[in-house]
GROMACS .gro file of C-alpha atoms in nm:
model
  292
    1MET     CA    1  10.776  10.358  10.749
    2LYS     CA    2  10.630  10.036  10.885
    3VAL     CA    3  10.862   9.781  11.044
    4ARG     CA    4  10.774   9.436  11.175
    5SER     CA    5  11.000   9.170  11.320
    6GLY     CA    6  11.136   8.917  11.072
    7ILE     CA    7  11.289   8.956  10.728
    8GLY     CA    8  11.424   9.298  10.638
    9LEU     CA    9  11.663   9.486  10.410
   10ALA     CA   10  11.760   9.851  10.399
   11VAL     CA   11  11.789  10.006  10.053
   12ALA     CA   12  11.793  10.382   9.990
   13GLY     CA   13  11.684  10.432  10.351
   14VAL     CA   14  11.368  10.223  10.313
   15LEU     CA   15  11.308   9.915  10.529
   16TRP     CA   16  11.024   9.665  10.545
   17SER     CA   17  10.999   9.345  10.743
   18VAL     CA   18  10.743   9.067  10.759
   19SER     CA   19  10.698   8.807  11.027
   20ALA     CA   20  10.783   8.454  10.921
   21GLY     CA   21  10.508   8.194  10.928
   22ALA     CA   22  10.139   8.192  10.837
   23MET     CA   23   9.942   8.516  10.838
   24VAL     CA   24   9.572   8.581  10.786
   25VAL     CA   25   9.457   8.875  10.572
   26ASN     CA   26   9.096   8.964  10.639
   27ALA     CA   27   8.862   9.136  10.395
   28ASN     CA   28   8.776   9.498  10.471
   29ALA     CA   29   8.407   9.411  10.502
   30PRO     CA   30   8.237   9.134  10.703
   31ALA     CA   31   8.084   8.836  10.524
   32PRO     CA   32   8.040   8.796  10.234
   33GLY     CA   33   8.348   9.021  10.204
   34ASP     CA   34   8.489   9.255   9.941
   35ALA     CA   35   8.438   9.310   9.567
   36PHE     CA   36   8.649   9.608   9.460
   37THR     CA   37   8.586   9.726   9.105
   38ASN     CA   38   8.652  10.027   8.884
   39ALA     CA   39   8.457  10.099   8.566
   40GLY     CA   40   8.707  10.355   8.438
   41PRO     CA   41   9.020  10.300   8.224
   42VAL     CA   42   9.270  10.438   8.480
   43ASN     CA   43   9.413  10.189   8.730
   44GLN     CA   44   9.269  10.221   9.081
   45GLY     CA   45   9.337  10.040   9.407
   46GLN     CA   46   9.233  10.002   9.768
   47ALA     CA   47   9.428   9.907  10.080
   48ILE     CA   48   9.322   9.588  10.259
   49GLY     CA   49   9.333   9.718  10.612
   50THR     CA   50   9.693   9.768  10.726
   51SER     CA   51   9.806   9.426  10.602
   52GLY     CA   52  10.039   9.555  10.329
   53TRP     CA   53   9.810   9.397  10.069
   54TYR     CA   54   9.618   9.602   9.813
   55TYR     CA   55   9.351   9.552   9.551
   56ASN     CA   56   9.539   9.720   9.268
   57ASN     CA   57   9.560   9.793   8.894
   58VAL     CA   58   9.181   9.755   8.866
   59ARG     CA   59   9.026   9.900   8.552
   60ASN     CA   60   8.752   9.870   8.291
   61GLY     CA   61   8.514   9.670   8.508
   62GLY     CA   62   8.758   9.415   8.652
   63THR     CA   63   8.679   9.300   9.007
   64VAL     CA   64   8.892   9.164   9.290
   65GLY     CA   65   8.805   9.103   9.652
   66ILE     CA   66   8.860   8.873   9.945
   67ASN     CA   67   8.522   8.709   9.993
   68THR     CA   68   8.342   8.383  10.065
   69ALA     CA   69   8.244   8.295   9.706
   70LEU     CA   70   8.526   8.041   9.652
   71PRO     CA   71   8.654   7.941   9.998
   72ARG     CA   72   8.993   7.780  10.048
   73SER     CA   73   9.176   7.698  10.375
   74GLY     CA   74   8.897   7.865  10.567
   75ASN     CA   75   8.596   8.067  10.461
   76GLY     CA   76   8.757   8.290  10.199
   77SER     CA   77   8.993   8.351   9.909
   78ALA     CA   78   9.081   8.641   9.679
   79ARG     CA   79   8.827   8.620   9.395
   80PHE     CA   80   8.872   8.775   9.049
   81ALA     CA   81   8.618   8.847   8.778
   82SER     CA   82   8.669   9.001   8.435
   83LEU     CA   83   8.423   9.068   8.155
   84ASP     CA   84   8.640   9.122   7.845
   85GLY     CA   85   8.990   9.189   7.718
   86ALA     CA   86   9.003   9.544   7.858
   87ASP     CA   87   8.960   9.436   8.220
   88LYS     CA   88   9.238   9.396   8.475
   89ALA     CA   89   9.247   9.327   8.849
   90ASP     CA   90   9.531   9.235   9.086
   91ILE     CA   91   9.595   9.171   9.453
   92GLU     CA   92   9.945   9.284   9.555
   93PHE     CA   93  10.173   9.291   9.857
   94LEU     CA   94  10.355   9.625   9.842
   95PRO     CA   95  10.589   9.718  10.128
   96ASN     CA   96  10.536  10.081  10.231
   97GLY     CA   97  10.271  10.117   9.961
   98LEU     CA   98  10.211  10.472   9.837
   99ASN     CA   99   9.886  10.599   9.685
  100LEU     CA  100   9.960  10.768   9.353
  101GLY     CA  101   9.643  10.894   9.190
  102GLY     CA  102   9.431  10.619   9.342
  103ASN     CA  103   9.661  10.328   9.255
  104PHE     CA  104   9.939  10.199   9.480
  105VAL     CA  105  10.315  10.157   9.427
  106SER     CA  106  10.584  10.006   9.645
  107ALA     CA  107  10.823  10.228   9.840
  108GLY     CA  108  10.997   9.946  10.028
  109VAL     CA  109  11.209   9.636   9.982
  110LEU     CA  110  11.154   9.280  10.101
  111GLY     CA  111  11.500   9.146  10.018
  112SER     CA  112  11.758   9.083   9.751
  113PHE     CA  113  11.623   8.905   9.442
  114SER     CA  114  11.923   8.672   9.456
  115GLN     CA  115  11.793   8.546   9.792
  116LEU     CA  116  11.447   8.451   9.666
  117GLY     CA  117  11.432   8.078   9.735
  118SER     CA  118  11.079   8.008   9.613
  119MET     CA  119  10.726   8.140   9.587
  120SER     CA  120  10.397   7.955   9.575
  121TYR     CA  121  10.020   7.992   9.565
  122GLU     CA  122   9.694   7.816   9.491
  123TRP     CA  123   9.467   7.916   9.204
  124TYR     CA  124   9.115   7.834   9.091
  125ARG     CA  125   8.944   7.871   8.754
  126SER     CA  126   8.566   7.839   8.732
  127ASP     CA  127   8.421   7.641   8.442
  128SER     CA  128   8.198   7.942   8.374
  129SER     CA  129   8.504   8.123   8.234
  130THR     CA  130   8.497   8.166   7.857
  131THR     CA  131   8.844   8.314   7.803
  132ASP     CA  132   9.126   8.103   7.654
  133ALA     CA  133   9.143   7.763   7.823
  134HIS     CA  134   9.509   7.796   7.932
  135LEU     CA  135   9.455   8.113   8.137
  136HIS     CA  136   9.453   8.113   8.518
  137PRO     CA  137   9.545   8.374   8.781
  138VAL     CA  138   9.918   8.441   8.755
  139LEU     CA  139  10.180   8.496   9.025
  140ARG     CA  140  10.443   8.770   8.994
  141VAL     CA  141  10.748   8.883   9.184
  142LEU     CA  142  10.790   9.261   9.154
  143LEU     CA  143  11.144   9.394   9.117
  144ASP     CA  144  11.359   9.703   9.096
  145ALA     CA  145  11.636   9.595   8.860
  146ASP     CA  146  11.922   9.813   8.986
  147GLY     CA  147  11.825   9.811   9.354
  148ASP     CA  148  11.793  10.191   9.362
  149LEU     CA  149  11.437  10.291   9.457
  150THR     CA  150  11.499  10.651   9.355
  151THR     CA  151  11.501  10.547   8.988
  152THR     CA  152  11.175  10.391   8.870
  153GLY     CA  153  11.230  10.329   8.498
  154ASP     CA  154  11.373   9.985   8.569
  155ARG     CA  155  11.083   9.853   8.775
  156GLY     CA  156  10.878   9.558   8.658
  157GLY     CA  157  10.830   9.194   8.738
  158LEU     CA  158  10.859   8.826   8.650
  159VAL     CA  159  10.545   8.627   8.579
  160PHE     CA  160  10.455   8.263   8.635
  161GLU     CA  161  10.205   8.095   8.400
  162ARG     CA  162  10.188   7.717   8.382
  163VAL     CA  163  10.120   7.710   8.008
  164TYR     CA  164  10.488   7.794   7.942
  165ILE     CA  165  10.599   7.484   8.131
  166GLU     CA  166  10.357   7.238   7.975
  167ALA     CA  167  10.342   7.079   7.630
  168SER     CA  168  10.145   7.245   7.352
  169GLY     CA  169   9.770   7.225   7.400
  170TRP     CA  170   9.773   7.235   7.780
  171THR     CA  171   9.454   7.367   7.942
  172ALA     CA  172   9.391   7.483   8.295
  173SER     CA  173   9.191   7.269   8.534
  174THR     CA  174   8.850   7.404   8.633
  175ASN     CA  175   8.643   7.392   8.950
  176THR     CA  176   8.938   7.269   9.154
  177TRP     CA  177   9.219   7.431   9.348
  178VAL     CA  178   9.566   7.391   9.195
  179SER     CA  179   9.886   7.434   9.398
  180GLU     CA  180  10.196   7.582   9.233
  181THR     CA  181  10.552   7.620   9.361
  182ILE     CA  182  10.805   7.831   9.173
  183THR     CA  183  11.171   7.740   9.226
  184ASP     CA  184  11.503   7.811   9.053
  185SER     CA  185  11.414   7.574   8.767
  186THR     CA  186  11.074   7.729   8.689
  187TYR     CA  187  11.023   7.934   8.372
  188LEU     CA  188  10.925   8.298   8.415
  189TRP     CA  189  10.872   8.582   8.169
  190ASN     CA  190  10.920   8.952   8.231
  191PHE     CA  191  10.749   9.285   8.193
  192GLY     CA  192  10.941   9.610   8.239
  193LEU     CA  193  11.275   9.599   8.428
  194GLY     CA  194  11.416   9.819   8.153
  195LEU     CA  195  11.391   9.522   7.915
  196GLY     CA  196  11.050   9.574   7.755
  197PHE     CA  197  10.801   9.287   7.737
  198ALA     CA  198  10.904   8.919   7.735
  199ALA     CA  199  11.277   8.975   7.686
  200ASN     CA  200  11.486   8.681   7.564
  201ILE     CA  201  11.779   8.664   7.808
  202ASN     CA  202  11.913   8.313   7.742
  203SER     CA  203  12.058   8.137   7.441
  204THR     CA  204  11.730   7.992   7.313
  205ASP     CA  205  11.507   8.141   7.047
  206TYR     CA  206  11.209   8.154   7.283
  207ALA     CA  207  11.135   8.438   7.525
  208TYR     CA  208  10.938   8.239   7.783
  209ASP     CA  209  11.186   7.971   7.894
  210ALA     CA  210  11.429   8.161   8.116
  211THR     CA  211  11.437   8.006   8.463
  212LEU     CA  212  11.427   8.187   8.795
  213ALA     CA  213  11.796   8.100   8.840
  214GLN     CA  214  11.882   8.255   8.503
  215TRP     CA  215  11.690   8.570   8.591
  216LYS     CA  216  11.880   8.597   8.920
  217ALA     CA  217  12.210   8.577   8.733
  218TYR     CA  218  12.089   8.832   8.475
  219LEU     CA  219  11.970   9.079   8.741
  220PRO     CA  220  12.238   9.054   9.015
  221ASN     CA  221  12.151   9.390   9.173
  222ALA     CA  222  11.772   9.354   9.171
  223VAL     CA  223  11.567   9.384   9.488
  224ILE     CA  224  11.217   9.253   9.560
  225ILE     CA  225  10.960   9.531   9.596
  226GLY     CA  226  10.647   9.316   9.618
  227PHE     CA  227  10.445   9.018   9.505
  228SER     CA  228  10.135   9.019   9.287
  229SER     CA  229   9.862   8.791   9.158
  230GLY     CA  230   9.595   8.878   8.907
  231VAL     CA  231   9.401   8.842   8.587
  232GLY     CA  232   9.317   9.033   8.272
  233SER     CA  233   9.475   9.278   8.031
  234GLY     CA  234   9.409   9.106   7.700
  235TRP     CA  235   9.206   8.816   7.840
  236ASN     CA  236   8.920   8.813   7.591
  237ASP     CA  237   8.572   8.704   7.704
  238THR     CA  238   8.500   8.632   8.071
  239PHE     CA  239   8.695   8.490   8.364
  240THR     CA  240   8.601   8.393   8.719
  241GLY     CA  241   8.850   8.245   8.962
  242ALA     CA  242   9.051   8.299   9.277
  243VAL     CA  243   9.384   8.264   9.459
  244ASP     CA  244   9.482   8.184   9.816
  245ASN     CA  245   9.781   8.090  10.032
  246ILE     CA  246  10.033   8.312   9.852
  247ALA     CA  247  10.377   8.246   9.996
  248TRP     CA  248  10.744   8.320   9.944
  249ASN     CA  249  11.079   8.238  10.098
  250ILE     CA  250  11.352   8.502  10.109
  251ALA     CA  251  11.694   8.435  10.264
  252GLY     CA  252  11.564   8.114  10.419
  253GLN     CA  253  11.263   8.271  10.588
  254GLY     CA  254  10.915   8.201  10.460
  255VAL     CA  255  10.574   8.360  10.501
  256THR     CA  256  10.228   8.249  10.382
  257TYR     CA  257   9.920   8.470  10.346
  258ASN     CA  258   9.575   8.317  10.381
  259PHE     CA  259   9.282   8.534  10.266
  260GLU     CA  260   8.978   8.518  10.493
  261VAL     CA  261   8.657   8.702  10.583
  262ALA     CA  262   8.607   8.796  10.946
  263ALA     CA  263   8.267   8.738  11.102
  264ALA     CA  264   8.055   9.042  11.181
  265ALA     CA  265   8.109   9.175  11.531
  266VAL     CA  266   7.881   9.010  11.788
  267PRO     CA  267   7.780   9.210  12.101
  268GLN     CA  268   7.946   9.077  12.415
  269PRO     CA  269   7.726   8.936  12.697
  270GLY     CA  270   7.783   9.246  12.910
  271SER     CA  271   7.675   9.474  12.628
  272LEU     CA  272   7.365   9.265  12.569
  273ALA     CA  273   7.274   9.288  12.938
  274LEU     CA  274   7.312   9.665  12.938
  275LEU     CA  275   7.099   9.690  12.625
  276ALA     CA  276   6.828   9.472  12.782
  277ALA     CA  277   6.830   9.682  13.100
  278ALA     CA  278   6.799  10.001  12.900
  279MET     CA  279   6.506   9.860  12.703
  280LEU     CA  280   6.329   9.751  13.023
  281GLY     CA  281   6.379  10.094  13.174
  282TRP     CA  282   6.236  10.259  12.863
  283ILE     CA  283   5.932  10.027  12.866
  284GLY     CA  284   5.875  10.096  13.237
  285ALA     CA  285   5.893  10.470  13.186
  286ARG     CA  286   5.635  10.455  12.908
  287ARG     CA  287   5.399  10.251  13.131
  288ARG     CA  288   5.427  10.508  13.413
  289ARG     CA  289   5.364  10.806  13.183
  290PRO     CA  290   5.017  10.959  13.260
  291ALA     CA  291   4.759  10.968  12.986
  292VAL     CA  292   4.696  11.304  12.825
   0.00000   0.00000   0.00000
């Protein structure tokens, strides 16, 4: 169990806390950073240090990694690339993440779903992408519907995609960063949660227009088990893009995650001096060695 100061909630004996404010998540590798991929059809993941973030649900050639290719708010962002409709790749915050067969699942709770005030992020779509023009990296809140982590059949999430807010024919901007904030009035659609795919929970005849507030009322016992952003799974043709500055506010406390790439370690002056002295000693010894 990992515990940090800040927001926390105990459910089924599991507790996770995150510090409020802005936090930097560095790539595993120095510049240019990471590019995690998996050619196989079974979801695979990789921990991003001990940050609580994971490259996850990667399959069929999808790629995700914090790197310097599309920098935002610093030198990095979390970049995605997919080649066809079979690809998938996500970056996810999973409290107490557990490795199950190479992919990761949440074993902790961030707070009550009813206390989710907002979530936000920035996304980027490259004009080299050939998939449908309305597609961009999505943002998801991951939930356990009944609040009991010992039962997993009711896990799932709610998904934000701007196309369901806009008028017919909307297309995503390209080659520019777009900021999104999801509040109680924002439309979200579901996967899982014991409801199947895109359940219609309100009085309309459309499954994609239930607001965050309506979902809170519909799932009064739900708890938040993570946040996720990603691409793929049915996205035909190619996609290249990125996300950064993923944030959420739970019970009045907010946190923002900025994805960056740390510079390669540089030897300290003392280490350089010792190395120089050692080299000089070695050169002197070779000069003093008698000829044979």
